[in-house]
Amino acid sequence: MEDVGVVGWAQTRYGRALVDETPQSLIYSAVTGALDSSGLSIGDIDAVIDAGSDFLDGRGISSCVTVDAMGAQFKEESKVAGDGLLAAIYAYMRIASGLFSSAVVVAYGKSSESSIRKQTRTMAEPFYLRSLGLDALSAGALQARSFMRQYGIGPDACAAVAVKNRLAGVKNPHAQLRKEVTLEQVERSPEIMSPIRKLEACPITDGACAVVMAEGGIARSISARTAWVTGIGHSADAYSPGVRDLHRAASAKRAALSAYKMAGVNDPLSELDLLEVSEFYTYQELMLYEALGLCGEGESADILKAGVTGPGGRTPVNPSGGVLCANPLVATGLVRLAEASAQVSGRAGDLQVEGARKALAHAGGGLAMQTAACIVVER
Amino acid sequence: MVELARGQEDAREPVTEVTGAMDVVFKHSYGEHYDRFYREMRDNKRIVGIKCTRCGGVLLPPRPYCGKCYAPTREWVALSDEGSLLTYTCVHLPFIGQPTDPPYVYAFIMLDGADVQFPHMLGEIEPEDIEVGMRVKAVWNTDRKGTLHDIKYFRPV
Ligand SMILES: [Zn+2]
């Protein structure tokens, strides 16, 4: 199998509603930015893998529309209807197989163009859950309570995740929300769906992200600072939230185990220098501590409180501020890979975790974290 | 719990389907390039294209990049509202979203000065008299709103 490295990445600006941008203009700026940062040009690229949601886009088979903007004319182009991190896994496999030598991965979303609440409601199938109007937020809220009750996690622990991530986001030039919040502000923000409060939910974000991946020979020839992909994993739990142990992120655990096994990571807490995870709501980051192997069952609030996952901690989680600071839906997980790659290659600027060599990027999808994808990158 | 034996269901009518309706309204941003394109049509009755910085091709609709070269575009170019008919179809079938009742004619036109085809409709001509290659010219609406329908249709010159 070929070595595969992440050699370039770029994020567009993010905003609640980028009315002066089309999906195409966002894609073009992300892809050209990622190519520039890699030192490769579009002519060097074999494959383009994109992630988008036709429903969010309001366009059928949207990749037909976005081909030009992605630089995919007459290249091997294919689309993932899911988070962009999954697109990165597809690109990894294409290159690892030896059939392709390089790929552009791009993901984008303009959640502002329609109603995100109506959009996530369609994730519920029409025969059962949809009749209740169940959407991503309400499914998340049901899971939050189940998790908090199972392990005696207090609302203050969840709120503390928002405080930690929003503070980190202040230093992130890409973040949509760059203002810190206090514990009191989080706990006094309106309860939008109990137990989730307004400041515990991610914002609605327009934007795009792209990464460039290449096989070892190319990566070594263009840069001495490649983020090598050493582990991948993805996993899907049962569709119906009703049949799952809601207090466990079982698919994230499986995805991480695959990635860790491949990367030879035995103890993530001591071997990883940081993690970038997809926490759409505060409680999810705590659940992920457990699922991604940073702590034992029910210990997530303890390691957060002890500062293990905070800035300067043993294993910082979301030094970028995470999804609570920007959620360019569909690109959300790919952003985690861009941030993790920047960290392990020492190019994270103000966000740099000192001496970072190995990191995990995580993406979540579906109602109440049904699916997960993980990638380990290292220097 | 009461076990129900087969054939003992108390229901008489089968439950067959649920009506699904999507009422999602989209506000698609035009962005910088469409904004200029449609403003020119509305305010100046002018069709504008944009030039690729690499191949020099004049593209419609205007966009930030040339898909063929994957290079940025820069220079705006005013095009003629006259051109040659490249292909057409006469629509007889009614369907949702039509701009007018059938029969009517869709056409691809190469405007003078452009390098890509412009999609629109033909008018003031019977379908049997249309010929590929014929010269056509835009007929502008008086009440223009900044859409493709600021042009009523193209008519033979
Ligand atoms: Zn060109």
XYZ file of C-alpha atoms and ligand atoms in Angstrom:
537
model
C 0.000 0.000 0.000
C 1.227 3.495 -0.876
C 1.975 6.092 1.814
C -0.559 8.895 1.700
C -0.092 12.405 3.022
C -2.252 15.454 3.470
C -0.164 18.124 1.750
C -2.462 21.148 1.578
C -5.659 22.553 3.028
C -7.750 25.697 3.065
C -10.927 26.958 4.619
C -13.073 29.780 3.290
C -14.352 32.512 5.554
C -17.405 31.389 7.500
C -20.604 33.266 8.201
C -24.219 32.815 9.213
C -25.287 33.778 5.694
C -22.673 34.488 3.012
C -25.109 36.120 0.595
C -22.328 37.283 -1.721
C -21.117 33.712 -2.299
C -22.471 30.835 -4.374
C -21.562 27.216 -3.577
C -19.300 27.402 -6.639
C -17.438 30.506 -5.525
C -16.867 28.981 -2.080
C -15.628 25.729 -3.608
C -13.316 27.544 -6.008
C -11.742 29.574 -3.247
C -11.289 26.517 -0.972
C -9.770 24.332 -3.701
C -7.435 26.968 -5.121
C -6.379 27.850 -1.565
C -5.636 24.213 -0.743
C -3.682 23.763 -3.987
C -1.671 26.915 -3.270
C -0.796 25.686 0.203
C 0.309 22.309 -1.206
C 2.475 23.633 -4.016
C 0.670 21.385 -6.503
C -1.388 22.696 -9.390
C -4.664 21.339 -10.691
C -2.839 19.634 -13.563
C -1.026 17.429 -11.031
C -4.291 16.140 -9.576
C -5.775 12.773 -10.612
C -8.993 12.584 -8.667
C -11.511 14.926 -7.095
C -13.753 13.680 -4.313
C -16.402 16.047 -3.080
C -18.940 16.030 -0.309
C -22.203 17.890 -0.525
C -25.840 17.474 0.313
C -28.192 17.750 -2.636
C -31.034 18.515 -0.290
C -29.168 21.291 1.477
C -28.073 22.526 -1.936
C -31.515 22.490 -3.531
C -29.881 20.955 -6.615
C -30.105 17.361 -7.793
C -26.795 15.539 -8.337
C -25.101 18.751 -7.261
C -21.610 17.594 -8.209
C -22.591 17.962 -11.884
C -23.086 21.661 -11.171
C -19.907 22.102 -9.147
C -17.461 20.174 -11.388
C -15.925 23.320 -12.889
C -15.478 25.040 -9.539
C -13.730 21.949 -8.141
C -11.291 21.751 -11.022
C -12.723 18.330 -11.845
C -13.306 18.690 -15.590
C -12.267 15.409 -17.205
C -10.846 14.057 -13.955
C -12.080 11.090 -11.968
C -14.761 12.863 -9.925
C -17.113 11.312 -7.441
C -19.280 12.511 -4.635
C -19.974 11.456 -1.085
C -23.395 12.296 0.314
C -22.061 12.702 3.813
C -19.383 14.520 5.740
C -16.245 15.575 3.879
C -14.084 13.453 6.179
C -15.614 10.418 4.505
C -14.616 11.951 1.160
C -11.054 12.175 2.517
C -11.193 8.471 3.389
C -12.290 7.683 -0.181
C -9.427 9.795 -1.516
C -7.025 8.040 0.843
C -8.140 4.647 -0.493
C -7.770 5.724 -4.107
C -4.197 6.846 -3.502
C -3.282 3.972 -1.162
C -4.422 1.546 -3.864
C -1.766 2.914 -6.179
C -4.296 3.674 -8.908
C -4.162 7.409 -8.232
C -1.308 9.587 -7.108
C -3.100 12.664 -5.836
C -6.545 13.971 -5.009
C -8.453 17.094 -4.126
C -11.101 16.634 -1.442
C -13.664 19.402 -1.073
C -16.791 19.836 1.030
C -19.175 22.755 1.232
C -22.498 23.815 2.600
C -24.722 26.858 2.575
C -27.092 26.090 5.404
C -28.405 29.654 5.225
C -30.159 29.172 1.887
C -33.032 27.142 3.309
C -34.298 26.142 6.734
C -31.823 23.922 8.561
C -34.557 22.812 10.957
C -36.664 21.571 8.056
C -33.594 20.038 6.465
C -32.595 17.914 9.452
C -36.228 16.891 9.940
C -35.988 15.012 6.631
C -33.287 12.834 8.170
C -36.202 11.096 9.874
C -37.802 8.544 7.535
C -41.421 9.269 6.574
C -43.122 6.271 8.156
C -42.316 6.615 11.822
C -40.023 9.279 13.256
C -40.971 11.999 10.794
C -44.582 11.992 11.920
C -43.263 13.327 15.234
C -41.166 15.984 13.519
C -38.032 14.637 15.184
C -34.930 16.475 13.937
C -31.186 16.562 14.659
C -31.547 18.859 17.653
C -34.366 16.950 19.335
C -32.634 13.608 18.738
C -29.489 15.156 20.206
C -31.388 16.432 23.227
C -32.840 12.978 23.899
C -29.339 11.547 23.695
C -27.909 14.289 25.937
C -30.313 13.452 28.733
C -29.741 9.732 28.348
C -25.957 10.244 28.584
C -26.085 12.699 31.465
C -28.432 10.507 33.476
C -26.454 7.332 32.843
C -23.228 8.781 34.218
C -24.467 11.485 36.574
C -23.030 14.229 34.364
C -24.239 17.643 35.507
C -25.288 20.492 33.213
C -22.234 22.416 34.419
C -19.905 19.852 32.817
C -21.643 20.234 29.458
C -21.612 24.012 29.780
C -17.872 23.876 30.522
C -17.300 22.379 27.048
C -18.821 25.499 25.497
C -16.634 27.730 27.673
C -13.479 25.798 26.702
C -14.215 25.695 22.970
C -15.468 29.237 22.597
C -12.327 30.485 24.343
C -10.178 28.469 21.927
C -12.152 29.859 18.984
C -11.133 33.415 19.845
C -7.668 32.629 18.444
C -8.967 30.821 15.354
C -8.967 33.152 12.329
C -11.452 30.847 10.569
C -13.974 30.630 13.398
C -17.405 32.136 12.882
C -17.882 32.809 16.611
C -14.790 34.434 18.092
C -16.164 35.686 21.360
C -15.613 33.838 24.616
C -18.520 32.969 26.893
C -18.653 32.431 30.660
C -20.105 29.430 32.444
C -22.841 31.672 33.760
C -23.715 32.924 30.269
C -23.999 29.359 28.993
C -26.091 28.198 31.918
C -28.388 31.207 31.625
C -28.816 31.015 27.861
C -32.307 29.868 26.853
C -33.044 26.175 26.997
C -33.809 25.428 23.341
C -34.540 21.735 23.813
C -33.873 20.481 27.283
C -31.233 19.847 28.445
C -29.531 21.683 25.545
C -29.168 25.444 25.910
C -28.634 27.927 23.124
C -24.923 28.420 23.799
C -24.416 24.644 23.850
C -25.447 24.200 20.227
C -23.282 24.855 17.164
C -24.023 27.890 15.003
C -25.472 27.767 11.480
C -22.607 28.336 9.079
C -21.969 28.844 5.364
C -18.543 27.858 4.074
C -16.251 25.332 2.429
C -13.062 23.434 3.143
C -10.654 21.582 0.865
C -7.611 19.380 1.386
C -5.065 18.027 -1.077
C -3.728 14.492 -0.605
C -0.834 12.845 -2.406
C 1.165 9.632 -2.458
C 4.457 9.482 -0.572
C 6.809 10.281 -3.429
C 4.956 13.418 -4.419
C 4.406 14.472 -0.819
C 8.118 14.160 -0.015
C 9.121 16.036 -3.143
C 6.919 19.066 -2.485
C 7.143 19.478 1.265
C 9.087 18.358 4.265
C 6.049 18.917 6.449
C 3.387 16.470 5.376
C 0.598 15.226 7.642
C 0.793 11.502 6.982
C -2.440 9.550 7.119
C -1.627 6.502 9.236
C -5.075 5.328 10.259
C -8.634 5.487 8.972
C -11.945 4.124 10.177
C -15.622 4.633 9.666
C -18.651 3.006 11.143
C -22.447 3.236 11.114
C -24.751 2.317 13.983
C -28.383 1.232 13.585
C -30.580 3.875 11.985
C -33.273 4.048 14.619
C -32.159 5.911 17.758
C -34.651 3.704 19.600
C -32.575 0.546 19.190
C -29.273 2.082 20.299
C -27.691 2.543 23.696
C -28.068 6.279 23.318
C -25.560 7.098 26.037
C -22.735 5.507 24.036
C -21.248 6.771 20.774
C -20.727 3.213 19.569
C -19.964 4.045 15.942
C -17.338 6.601 16.985
C -15.742 3.963 19.177
C -15.609 1.468 16.308
C -14.296 4.026 13.815
C -11.598 5.132 16.247
C -10.581 1.559 17.054
C -10.050 0.826 13.363
C -8.014 3.981 12.906
C -5.982 3.358 16.069
C -5.295 -0.248 15.123
C -4.045 0.771 11.710
C -1.935 3.600 13.133
C -0.565 1.450 15.969
C -2.077 3.686 18.643
C -2.579 1.723 21.853
C -3.221 4.463 24.376
C -4.774 7.489 22.665
C -4.543 9.669 25.772
C -0.774 9.437 25.903
C -0.011 8.867 22.216
C -2.195 11.520 20.603
C -1.147 15.130 20.979
C -4.587 16.482 20.210
C -7.980 15.607 18.777
C -10.310 17.581 16.568
C -13.835 16.215 17.019
C -17.296 17.058 15.687
C -19.302 18.229 18.693
C -22.534 19.687 17.352
C -23.705 20.045 20.946
C -21.612 20.269 24.122
C -22.576 16.844 25.501
C -21.220 15.179 22.345
C -17.660 16.202 23.104
C -17.917 14.508 26.508
C -19.393 11.361 24.958
C -16.581 11.370 22.443
C -13.881 11.496 25.142
C -15.113 8.093 26.156
C -15.732 6.704 22.675
C -12.365 7.874 21.353
C -10.567 6.257 24.278
C -9.441 9.275 26.280
C -11.119 8.050 29.452
C -13.066 5.179 30.934
C -16.819 4.880 31.066
C -18.431 7.803 32.871
C -15.148 9.657 33.402
C -15.515 12.315 30.710
C -16.556 15.162 33.011
C -13.629 14.348 35.301
C -10.962 14.667 32.597
C -12.531 17.869 31.326
C -12.539 19.309 34.849
C -8.941 18.229 35.366
C -7.972 20.207 32.279
C -6.705 17.146 30.394
C -8.505 18.194 27.206
C -8.108 21.926 27.655
C -5.394 24.259 26.384
C -2.021 23.151 27.705
C -3.594 19.895 28.886
C -2.205 16.451 28.258
C -4.400 15.869 25.205
C -6.190 19.010 24.020
C -9.504 18.433 22.255
C -10.627 20.979 19.677
C -7.827 23.528 20.001
C -9.536 25.212 17.017
C -12.679 25.815 19.042
C -14.434 22.968 17.278
C -17.902 22.880 15.793
C -19.312 25.135 18.516
C -17.383 27.973 16.841
C -18.251 27.112 13.206
C -20.355 24.395 11.611
C -20.089 24.554 7.820
C -22.320 21.496 7.571
C -21.006 18.713 5.318
C -17.525 20.290 5.546
C -17.550 20.113 9.352
C -15.532 16.901 9.688
C -13.160 17.778 6.853
C -12.349 20.975 8.750
C -11.237 18.717 11.626
C -8.761 17.055 9.253
C -7.502 20.418 7.987
C -6.968 21.593 11.567
C -5.340 18.324 12.671
C -3.041 18.361 9.619
C -2.039 21.957 10.329
C -1.220 20.952 13.907
C 0.976 17.927 13.184
C 2.831 19.730 10.415
C 3.528 22.655 12.732
C 1.539 25.101 10.624
C -1.346 25.870 12.993
C -0.234 29.424 13.779
C -1.843 30.840 16.916
C -3.625 27.553 17.512
C -0.440 25.471 17.496
C -0.260 22.790 20.179
C 3.421 22.725 20.990
C 5.275 19.712 19.661
C 2.161 18.130 18.146
C 3.101 15.041 16.146
C 0.014 12.857 16.106
C -3.670 13.777 16.013
C -7.115 12.369 15.407
C -9.805 13.994 13.256
C -13.389 12.848 13.844
C -16.625 13.404 11.951
C -20.111 12.497 13.075
C -23.320 12.132 11.113
C -26.930 11.042 11.315
C -29.397 11.512 14.137
C -27.755 11.353 17.597
C -24.275 10.443 16.307
C -25.398 7.449 14.270
C -22.278 7.427 12.096
C -18.630 8.337 12.545
C -15.414 8.636 10.584
C -11.900 8.965 12.001
C -8.478 9.709 10.539
C -5.141 9.638 12.362
C -2.534 12.008 10.950
C 1.069 12.317 12.057
C 4.217 14.182 11.280
C -49.251 -9.017 26.408
C -51.840 -10.708 24.234
C -50.579 -12.881 21.426
C -52.320 -12.208 18.135
C -52.754 -15.230 15.931
C -52.417 -14.865 12.197
C -55.637 -13.822 10.504
C -57.112 -12.529 13.737
C -56.112 -8.900 13.236
C -58.948 -6.619 14.047
C -58.072 -4.076 11.377
C -60.073 -4.089 8.176
C -58.468 -1.567 5.847
C -54.791 -1.966 4.947
C -52.518 0.970 5.765
C -50.801 1.691 2.477
C -49.142 5.085 2.285
C -48.361 8.367 3.933
C -48.408 11.629 1.994
C -45.051 13.353 1.995
C -44.634 16.974 0.989
C -41.489 19.062 0.972
C -42.123 22.740 1.530
C -38.522 23.874 1.861
C -38.035 27.372 0.482
C -34.550 28.205 -0.798
C -33.002 31.643 -1.104
C -30.110 30.932 -3.471
C -27.507 33.703 -3.314
C -26.643 35.091 -6.727
C -23.172 36.095 -5.584
C -20.991 38.742 -7.171
C -21.024 37.537 -10.776
C -24.729 36.861 -11.294
C -25.445 40.142 -9.544
C -23.509 42.111 -12.163
C -24.849 39.953 -15.024
C -28.502 40.483 -14.157
C -28.076 44.144 -13.224
C -26.668 44.801 -16.699
C -29.656 43.054 -18.249
C -32.169 44.913 -16.111
C -30.655 48.393 -16.211
C -28.808 48.487 -19.561
C -30.433 45.792 -21.710
C -26.922 44.438 -22.025
C -25.634 40.859 -21.950
C -22.183 40.715 -20.360
C -19.701 37.858 -20.351
C -16.394 37.448 -18.585
C -12.964 36.556 -20.007
C -10.745 33.694 -18.845
C -7.267 34.972 -17.966
C -5.690 31.912 -19.603
C -7.588 30.879 -22.737
C -9.250 34.246 -23.294
C -12.618 32.572 -23.803
C -15.646 34.787 -23.148
C -17.859 32.866 -20.747
C -21.559 32.883 -19.977
C -22.883 33.024 -17.376
C -20.092 35.093 -15.815
C -18.231 33.212 -13.060
C -15.016 33.573 -11.035
C -13.149 30.843 -12.942
C -12.873 29.077 -16.297
C -13.710 25.417 -15.760
C -11.617 24.287 -18.723
C -8.398 26.054 -17.663
C -9.159 26.207 -13.920
C -7.884 29.768 -14.082
C -9.505 32.933 -12.764
C -11.598 35.212 -14.958
C -11.202 38.963 -14.801
C -12.284 41.210 -17.671
C -15.996 41.872 -18.214
C -17.093 42.014 -21.851
C -20.293 43.458 -23.342
C -21.771 41.072 -25.898
C -24.117 41.658 -28.759
C -27.740 40.672 -28.172
C -27.642 39.135 -31.619
C -26.240 35.785 -32.622
C -26.604 32.490 -34.483
C -28.968 29.671 -33.632
C -27.074 26.485 -32.738
C -29.852 24.115 -31.734
C -33.521 24.235 -30.719
C -36.454 22.161 -29.587
C -40.152 22.745 -29.827
C -41.763 21.881 -26.480
C -45.182 20.235 -26.815
C -45.320 18.585 -23.387
C -46.728 20.484 -20.411
C -44.694 20.269 -17.198
C -44.250 22.095 -13.906
C -41.969 25.108 -13.988
C -42.530 26.034 -17.631
C -42.093 29.728 -18.453
C -45.183 29.696 -20.699
C -47.790 27.280 -22.055
C -46.599 24.920 -24.799
C -45.966 24.911 -27.641
C -42.888 27.118 -27.400
C -39.255 26.868 -28.533
C -36.071 26.515 -26.455
C -32.876 27.531 -28.218
C -29.111 27.660 -27.712
C -27.663 30.752 -29.327
C -24.028 31.741 -29.931
C -24.080 35.471 -29.261
C -21.632 37.560 -31.277
C -18.506 37.936 -29.141
C -19.196 34.949 -26.850
C -17.466 31.567 -26.773
C -20.217 29.642 -25.053
C -23.862 29.152 -25.923
C -26.624 31.236 -24.417
C -29.842 29.385 -23.515
C -33.153 31.076 -24.272
C -36.361 30.863 -26.296
C -37.408 31.756 -29.835
C -40.476 33.772 -30.804
C -42.157 35.430 -33.792
C -41.480 32.370 -35.928
C -43.340 29.138 -36.665
C -41.420 26.016 -35.586
C -41.385 24.667 -39.149
C -39.608 27.797 -40.384
C -36.724 27.584 -37.875
C -33.318 26.745 -39.296
C -30.100 26.024 -37.406
C -27.609 28.746 -38.254
C -30.192 31.466 -38.674
C -29.514 34.890 -37.189
C -31.599 35.874 -34.176
C -31.871 38.932 -31.917
C -33.102 39.487 -28.371
C -36.494 41.061 -27.774
C -36.288 42.849 -24.421
C -39.138 43.220 -21.993
C -40.038 46.732 -20.860
C -40.652 45.605 -17.259
C -37.246 44.156 -16.382
C -36.536 42.616 -12.966
C -33.010 41.268 -13.282
C -33.735 37.726 -14.492
C -33.230 35.776 -17.703
C -36.817 36.760 -18.589
C -35.780 40.380 -19.010
C -35.384 39.053 -22.533
C -38.785 37.936 -23.846
C -37.294 35.680 -26.494
C -35.055 35.862 -29.568
C -36.649 36.611 -32.931
C -35.301 36.102 -36.461
C -33.324 39.067 -37.759
Zn -9.963 29.303 -19.917
